[in-house]
Short mmCIF file of C-alpha atoms in Angstrom, two decimals:
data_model
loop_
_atom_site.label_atom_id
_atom_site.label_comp_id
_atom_site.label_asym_id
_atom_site.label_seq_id
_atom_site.Cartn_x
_atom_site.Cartn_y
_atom_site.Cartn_z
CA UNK A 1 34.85 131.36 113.49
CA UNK A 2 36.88 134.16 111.90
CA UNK A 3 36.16 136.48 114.69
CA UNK A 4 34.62 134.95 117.71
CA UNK A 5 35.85 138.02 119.92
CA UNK A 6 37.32 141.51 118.55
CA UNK A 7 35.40 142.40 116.28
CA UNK A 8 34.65 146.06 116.65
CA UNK A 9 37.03 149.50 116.85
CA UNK A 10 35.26 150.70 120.24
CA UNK A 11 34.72 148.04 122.55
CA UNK A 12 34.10 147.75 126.89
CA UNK A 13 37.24 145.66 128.50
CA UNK A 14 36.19 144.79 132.46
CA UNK A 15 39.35 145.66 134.47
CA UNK A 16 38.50 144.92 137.70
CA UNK A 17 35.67 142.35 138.65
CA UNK A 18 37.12 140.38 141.64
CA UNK A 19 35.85 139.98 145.14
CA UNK A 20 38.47 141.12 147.97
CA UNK A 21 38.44 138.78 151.29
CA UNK A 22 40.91 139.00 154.40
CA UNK A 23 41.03 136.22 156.17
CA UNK A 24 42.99 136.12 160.00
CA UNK A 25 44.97 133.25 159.29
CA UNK A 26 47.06 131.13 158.74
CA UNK A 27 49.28 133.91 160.66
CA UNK A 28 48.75 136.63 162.84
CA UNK A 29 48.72 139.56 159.71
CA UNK A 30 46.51 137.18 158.15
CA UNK A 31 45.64 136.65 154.42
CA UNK A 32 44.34 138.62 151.14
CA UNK A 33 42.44 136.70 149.03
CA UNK A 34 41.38 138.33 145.70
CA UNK A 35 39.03 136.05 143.10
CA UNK A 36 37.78 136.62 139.93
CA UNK A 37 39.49 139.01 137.17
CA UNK A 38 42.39 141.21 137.91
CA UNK A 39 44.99 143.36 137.00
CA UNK A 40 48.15 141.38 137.12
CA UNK A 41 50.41 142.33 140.60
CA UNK A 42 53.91 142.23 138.33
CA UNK A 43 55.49 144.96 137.25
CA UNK A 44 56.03 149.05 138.45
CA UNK A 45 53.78 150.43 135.43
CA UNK A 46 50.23 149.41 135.79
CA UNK A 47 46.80 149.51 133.17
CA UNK A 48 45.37 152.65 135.48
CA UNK A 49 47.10 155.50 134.11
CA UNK A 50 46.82 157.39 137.11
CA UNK A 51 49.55 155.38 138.84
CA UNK A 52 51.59 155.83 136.15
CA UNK A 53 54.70 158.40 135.94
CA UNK A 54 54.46 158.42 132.15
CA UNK A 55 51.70 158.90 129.19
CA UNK A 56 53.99 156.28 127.16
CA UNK A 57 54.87 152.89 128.55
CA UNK A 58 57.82 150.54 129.16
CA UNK A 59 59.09 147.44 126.63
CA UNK A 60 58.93 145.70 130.04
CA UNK A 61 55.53 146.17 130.37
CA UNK A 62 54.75 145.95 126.22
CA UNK A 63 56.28 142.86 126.20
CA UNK A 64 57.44 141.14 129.25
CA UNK A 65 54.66 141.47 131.43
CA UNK A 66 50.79 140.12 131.13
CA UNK A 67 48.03 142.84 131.62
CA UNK A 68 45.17 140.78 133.41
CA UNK A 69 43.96 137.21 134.96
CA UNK A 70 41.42 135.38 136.19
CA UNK A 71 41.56 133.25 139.25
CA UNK A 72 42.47 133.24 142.81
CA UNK A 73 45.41 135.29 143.82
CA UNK A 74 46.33 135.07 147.74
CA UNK A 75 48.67 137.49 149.78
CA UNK A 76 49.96 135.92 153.11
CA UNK A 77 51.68 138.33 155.72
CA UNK A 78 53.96 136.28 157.49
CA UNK A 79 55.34 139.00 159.02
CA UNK A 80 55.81 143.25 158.85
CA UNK A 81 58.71 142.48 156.69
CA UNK A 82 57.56 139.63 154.85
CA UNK A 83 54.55 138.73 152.17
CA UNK A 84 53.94 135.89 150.12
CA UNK A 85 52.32 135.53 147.00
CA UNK A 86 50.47 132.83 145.66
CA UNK A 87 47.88 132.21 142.77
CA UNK A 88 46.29 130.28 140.21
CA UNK A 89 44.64 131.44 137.01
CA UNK A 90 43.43 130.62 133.11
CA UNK A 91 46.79 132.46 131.90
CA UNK A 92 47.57 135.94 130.69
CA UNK A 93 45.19 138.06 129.29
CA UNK A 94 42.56 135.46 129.40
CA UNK A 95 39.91 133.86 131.00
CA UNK A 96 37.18 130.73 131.33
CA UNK A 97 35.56 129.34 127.89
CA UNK A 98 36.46 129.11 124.78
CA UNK A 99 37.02 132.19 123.94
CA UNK A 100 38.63 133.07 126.84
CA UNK A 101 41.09 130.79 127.40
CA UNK A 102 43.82 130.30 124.51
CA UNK A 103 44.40 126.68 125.43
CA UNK A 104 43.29 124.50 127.83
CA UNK A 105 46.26 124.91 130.86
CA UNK A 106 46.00 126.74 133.76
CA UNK A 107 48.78 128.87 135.24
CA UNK A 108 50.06 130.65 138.27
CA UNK A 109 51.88 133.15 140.28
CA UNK A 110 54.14 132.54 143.02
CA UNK A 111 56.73 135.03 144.57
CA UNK A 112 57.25 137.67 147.94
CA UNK A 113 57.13 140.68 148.90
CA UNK A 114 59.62 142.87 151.47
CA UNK A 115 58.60 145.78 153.67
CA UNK A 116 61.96 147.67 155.16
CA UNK A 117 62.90 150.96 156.35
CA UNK A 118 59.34 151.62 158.10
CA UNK A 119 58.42 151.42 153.92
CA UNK A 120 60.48 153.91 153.23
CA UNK A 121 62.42 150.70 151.23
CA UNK A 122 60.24 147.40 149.42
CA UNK A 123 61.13 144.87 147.15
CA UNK A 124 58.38 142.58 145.72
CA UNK A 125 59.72 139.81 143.32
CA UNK A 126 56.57 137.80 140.96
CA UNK A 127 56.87 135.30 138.70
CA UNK A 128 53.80 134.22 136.55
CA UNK A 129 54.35 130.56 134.59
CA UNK A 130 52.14 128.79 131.94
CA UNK A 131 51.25 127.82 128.50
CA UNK A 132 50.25 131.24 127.04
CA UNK A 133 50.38 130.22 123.07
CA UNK A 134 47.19 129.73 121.29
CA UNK A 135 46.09 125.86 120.30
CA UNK A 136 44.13 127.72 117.04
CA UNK A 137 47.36 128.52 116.00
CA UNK A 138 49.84 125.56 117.13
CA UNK A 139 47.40 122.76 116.07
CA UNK A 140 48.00 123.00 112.21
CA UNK A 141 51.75 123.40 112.53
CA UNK A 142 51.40 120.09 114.79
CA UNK A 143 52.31 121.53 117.82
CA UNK A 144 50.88 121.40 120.93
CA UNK A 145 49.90 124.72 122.73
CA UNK A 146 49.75 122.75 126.29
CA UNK A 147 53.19 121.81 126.16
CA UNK A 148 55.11 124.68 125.64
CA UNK A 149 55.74 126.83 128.92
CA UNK A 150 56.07 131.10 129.35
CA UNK A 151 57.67 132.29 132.03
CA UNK A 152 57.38 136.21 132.98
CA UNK A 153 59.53 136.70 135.62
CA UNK A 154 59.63 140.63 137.34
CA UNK A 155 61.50 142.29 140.41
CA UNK A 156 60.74 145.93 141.39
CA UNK A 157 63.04 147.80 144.37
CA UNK A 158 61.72 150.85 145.73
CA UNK A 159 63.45 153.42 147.48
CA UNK A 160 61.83 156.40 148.98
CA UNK A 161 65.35 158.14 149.29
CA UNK A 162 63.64 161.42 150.86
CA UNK A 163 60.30 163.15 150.79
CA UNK A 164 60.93 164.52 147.54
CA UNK A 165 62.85 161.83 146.08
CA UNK A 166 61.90 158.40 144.78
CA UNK A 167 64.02 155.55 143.03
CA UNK A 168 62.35 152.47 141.58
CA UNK A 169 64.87 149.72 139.53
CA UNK A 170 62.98 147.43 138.23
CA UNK A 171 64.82 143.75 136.53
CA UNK A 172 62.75 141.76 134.09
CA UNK A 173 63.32 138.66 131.91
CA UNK A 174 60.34 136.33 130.02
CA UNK A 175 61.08 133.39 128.37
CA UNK A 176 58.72 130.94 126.07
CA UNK A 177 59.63 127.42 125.30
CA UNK A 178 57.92 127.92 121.63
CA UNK A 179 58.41 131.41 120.38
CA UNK A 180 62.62 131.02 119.18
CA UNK A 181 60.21 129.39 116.08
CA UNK A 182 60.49 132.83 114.68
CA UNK A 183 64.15 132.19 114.51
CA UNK A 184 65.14 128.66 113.67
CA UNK A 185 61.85 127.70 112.28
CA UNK A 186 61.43 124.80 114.86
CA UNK A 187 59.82 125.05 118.71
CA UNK A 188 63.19 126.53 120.24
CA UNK A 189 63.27 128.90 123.69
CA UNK A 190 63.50 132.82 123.24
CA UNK A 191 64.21 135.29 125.79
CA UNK A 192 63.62 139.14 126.60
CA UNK A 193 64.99 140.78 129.46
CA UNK A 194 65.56 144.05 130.55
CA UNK A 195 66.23 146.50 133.12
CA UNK A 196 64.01 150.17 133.65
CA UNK A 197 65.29 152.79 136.53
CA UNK A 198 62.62 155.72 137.53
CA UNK A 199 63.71 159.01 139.48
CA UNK A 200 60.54 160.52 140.74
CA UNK A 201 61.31 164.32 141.84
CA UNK A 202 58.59 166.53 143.89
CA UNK A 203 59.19 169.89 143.32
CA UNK A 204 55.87 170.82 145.34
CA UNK A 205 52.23 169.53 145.80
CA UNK A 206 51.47 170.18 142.08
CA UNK A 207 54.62 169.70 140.04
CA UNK A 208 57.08 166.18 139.89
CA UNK A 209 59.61 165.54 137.85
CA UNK A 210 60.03 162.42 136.18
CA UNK A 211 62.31 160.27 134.61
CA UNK A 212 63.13 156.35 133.45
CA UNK A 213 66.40 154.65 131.43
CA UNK A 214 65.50 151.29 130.04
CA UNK A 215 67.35 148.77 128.50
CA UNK A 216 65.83 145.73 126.76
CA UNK A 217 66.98 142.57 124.72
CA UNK A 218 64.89 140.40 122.29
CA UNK A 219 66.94 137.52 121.66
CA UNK A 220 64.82 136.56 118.60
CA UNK A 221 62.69 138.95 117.86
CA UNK A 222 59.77 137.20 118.89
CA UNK A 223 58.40 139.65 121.94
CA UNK A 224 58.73 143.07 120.62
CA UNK A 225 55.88 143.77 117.95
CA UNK A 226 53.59 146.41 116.27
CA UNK A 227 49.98 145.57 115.50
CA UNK A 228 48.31 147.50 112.30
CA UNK A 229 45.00 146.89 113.03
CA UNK A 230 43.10 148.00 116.16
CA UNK A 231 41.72 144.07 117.21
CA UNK A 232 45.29 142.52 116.11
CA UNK A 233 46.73 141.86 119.60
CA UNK A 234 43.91 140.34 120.62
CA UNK A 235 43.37 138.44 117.57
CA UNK A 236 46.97 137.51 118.16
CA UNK A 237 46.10 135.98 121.56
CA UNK A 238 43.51 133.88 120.05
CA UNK A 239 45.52 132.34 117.62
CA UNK A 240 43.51 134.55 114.85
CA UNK A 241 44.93 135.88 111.29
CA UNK A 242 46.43 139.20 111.74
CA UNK A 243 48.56 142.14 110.60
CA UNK A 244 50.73 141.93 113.88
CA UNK A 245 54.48 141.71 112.67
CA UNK A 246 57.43 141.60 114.71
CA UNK A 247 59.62 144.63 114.56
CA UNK A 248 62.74 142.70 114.07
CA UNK A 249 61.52 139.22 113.71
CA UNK A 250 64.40 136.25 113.85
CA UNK A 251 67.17 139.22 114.74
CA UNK A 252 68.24 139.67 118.22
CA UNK A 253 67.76 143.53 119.08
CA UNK A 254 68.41 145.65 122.14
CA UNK A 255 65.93 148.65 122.57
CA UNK A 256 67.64 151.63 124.91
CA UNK A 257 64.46 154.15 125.66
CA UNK A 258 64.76 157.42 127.64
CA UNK A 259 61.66 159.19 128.61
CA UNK A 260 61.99 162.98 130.04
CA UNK A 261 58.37 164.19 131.59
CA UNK A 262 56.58 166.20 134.19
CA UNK A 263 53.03 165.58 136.25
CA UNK A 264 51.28 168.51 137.05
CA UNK A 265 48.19 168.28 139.61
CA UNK A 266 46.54 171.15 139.69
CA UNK A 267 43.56 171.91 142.49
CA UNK A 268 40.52 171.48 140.99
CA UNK A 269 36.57 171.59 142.51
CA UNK A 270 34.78 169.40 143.54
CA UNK A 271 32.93 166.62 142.10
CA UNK A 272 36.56 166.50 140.43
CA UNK A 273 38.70 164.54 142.57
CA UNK A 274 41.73 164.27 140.64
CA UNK A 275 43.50 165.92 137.15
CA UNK A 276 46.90 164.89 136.17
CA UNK A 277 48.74 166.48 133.17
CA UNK A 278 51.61 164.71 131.73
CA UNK A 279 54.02 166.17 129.11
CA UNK A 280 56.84 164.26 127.91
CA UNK A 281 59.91 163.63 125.20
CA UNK A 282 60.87 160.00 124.42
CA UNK A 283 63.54 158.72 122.40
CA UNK A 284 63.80 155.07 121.64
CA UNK A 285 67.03 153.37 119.82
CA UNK A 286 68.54 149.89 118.71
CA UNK A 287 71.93 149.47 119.86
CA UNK A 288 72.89 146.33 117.98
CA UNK A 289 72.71 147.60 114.22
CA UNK A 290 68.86 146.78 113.71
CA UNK A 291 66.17 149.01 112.64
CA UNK A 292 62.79 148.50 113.69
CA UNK A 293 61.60 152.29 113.97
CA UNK A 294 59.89 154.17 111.30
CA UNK A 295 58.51 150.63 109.16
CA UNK A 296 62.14 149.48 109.30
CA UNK A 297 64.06 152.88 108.33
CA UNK A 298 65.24 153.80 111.20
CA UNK A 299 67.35 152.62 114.36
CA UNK A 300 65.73 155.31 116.60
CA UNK A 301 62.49 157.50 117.03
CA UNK A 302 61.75 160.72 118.93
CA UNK A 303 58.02 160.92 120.61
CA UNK A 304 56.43 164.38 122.07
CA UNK A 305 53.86 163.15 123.87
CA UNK A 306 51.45 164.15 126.38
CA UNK A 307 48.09 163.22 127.68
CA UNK A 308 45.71 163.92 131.10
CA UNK A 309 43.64 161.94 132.96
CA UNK A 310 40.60 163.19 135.10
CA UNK A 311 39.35 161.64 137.88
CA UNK A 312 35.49 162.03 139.46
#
């Protein structure tokens, strides 16, 4: 019972195990119907690093976003401007059983999608909305886990301003109806939101420039946390005894992050289908007086970073 799940360093995570239908209804562009587990369709920054811009990732997607789910997630193309998105699933990050599931609620994701400018211009706007706290944890305090909503709410806008330049603003704001705990020691709402903007600049076929501003507020310090262990997030999930701790916990904090880098692709032979190679310089700051960085020493931190990824 102490460790029904993590319980080693090294461990196999399934991604992708879904099956993919199209049906040619209920309109004339038809439907996409994806079941089983998935990556989750919010956000600009995604779990394959090879879609990525950057070695290091957002606060939006560290703490706003959820990584996976299983379910049924359906795609409806009303029209060659228009997409709608609907799905149900066991929550964030988890799936059937009891181990999978944190609690015993299902969730879902509703929102659209918008195809303009021959796709030189989209927007697609997701929310995802369900109990996400663990019963494990909530039952002892006398709480219960079912009752107390998340809601992870994204917008990306995508602007393919020439064919060297790309723009991508992306808006973000989750909110839990349990979480402001941290804060005024009762079951209270807590809020993160946040804006990121990425330049994309292609100098040639090997060599783009890269770039992304963030801003992003923790109203309680409840979202934005470090883990000292390697199994602590997901002992977190589960409602488990941890070494997680919250960077700024009961202190509202705005994070500013700037992240400088550069993707080179050189050609490489074949079986190698793919190499990218991506240097960058990060610098990450609290702009309200806290200081979260450097085990609480610090209101900023410079990373040099890089990292490649290799694909067969």
């Amino acid at each position: 019972d102490q460790n029904p799940g993590p319980g080693y360093r090294n461990q196999f995570d399934i991604v992708e195990a879904n099956v993919l239908l199209h049906l040619p209804f209920p309109t004339d562009g038809g439907m996409d119907l994806k079941a089983g587990q998935y990556s989750t369709p919010l956000g600009f920054e995604t779990i394959d690093p090879s879609t990525n811009p950057f070695y290091s990732h957002s606060y939006i997607f560290n703490f706003g976003l959820p990584l996976e789910h299983t379910g049924v997630l359906s795609t409806t193309h009303v029209s060659p401007l228009l997409d709608i998105y609907l799905g149900v699933d066991t929550g964030e990050n988890t799936t059937f059983g009891p181990r999978g599931d944190n609690n015993n609620s299902i969730a879902g994701i509703g929102g659209f999608g918008l195809n303009m400018m021959d796709g030189n211009l989209t927007v697609l706007v997701l929310s995802h909305m369900g109990p996400e706290n663990p019963s494990r944890l909530l039952a002892p305090m006398g709480y219960d886990a079912n009752k107390y909503m998340r809601y992870e709410n994204d917008g990306i806008i995508t602007w393919k301003a020439s064919d060297a330049l790309t723009l991508v603003t992306e808006v973000n704001w989750i909110r839990d109806d349990f979480l402001g705990i941290v804060k005024t020691g009762k079951p209270a709402p807590a809020n993160g939101y946040g804006v990121a903007q990425y330049v994309a600049y292609t100098l040639s076929d090997t060599v783009t420039l890269n770039a992304r501003a963030e801003l992003w507020r923790d109203d309680t310090g409840a979202f934005v946390a470090g883990y000292a262990g390697n199994n602590d997030a997901v002992r977190a999930e589960l409602g488990l005894p941890n070494t997680s701790f919250s960077t700024a916990a009961g202190k509202a904090t705005t994070y500013g992050e700037i992240t400088l880098g550069v993707t080179f692709k050189p050609s490489l032979p074949a079986p190698i289908t793919g190499l990218l190679i991506r240097p960058e310089v990060r610098v990450d700051s609290a702009l309200n007086g806290s200081r979260p960085f450097n085990d609480g020493s610090s209101n900023y931190q410079v990373t040099i970073a890089s990292d490649f990824v290799l694909t067969f």
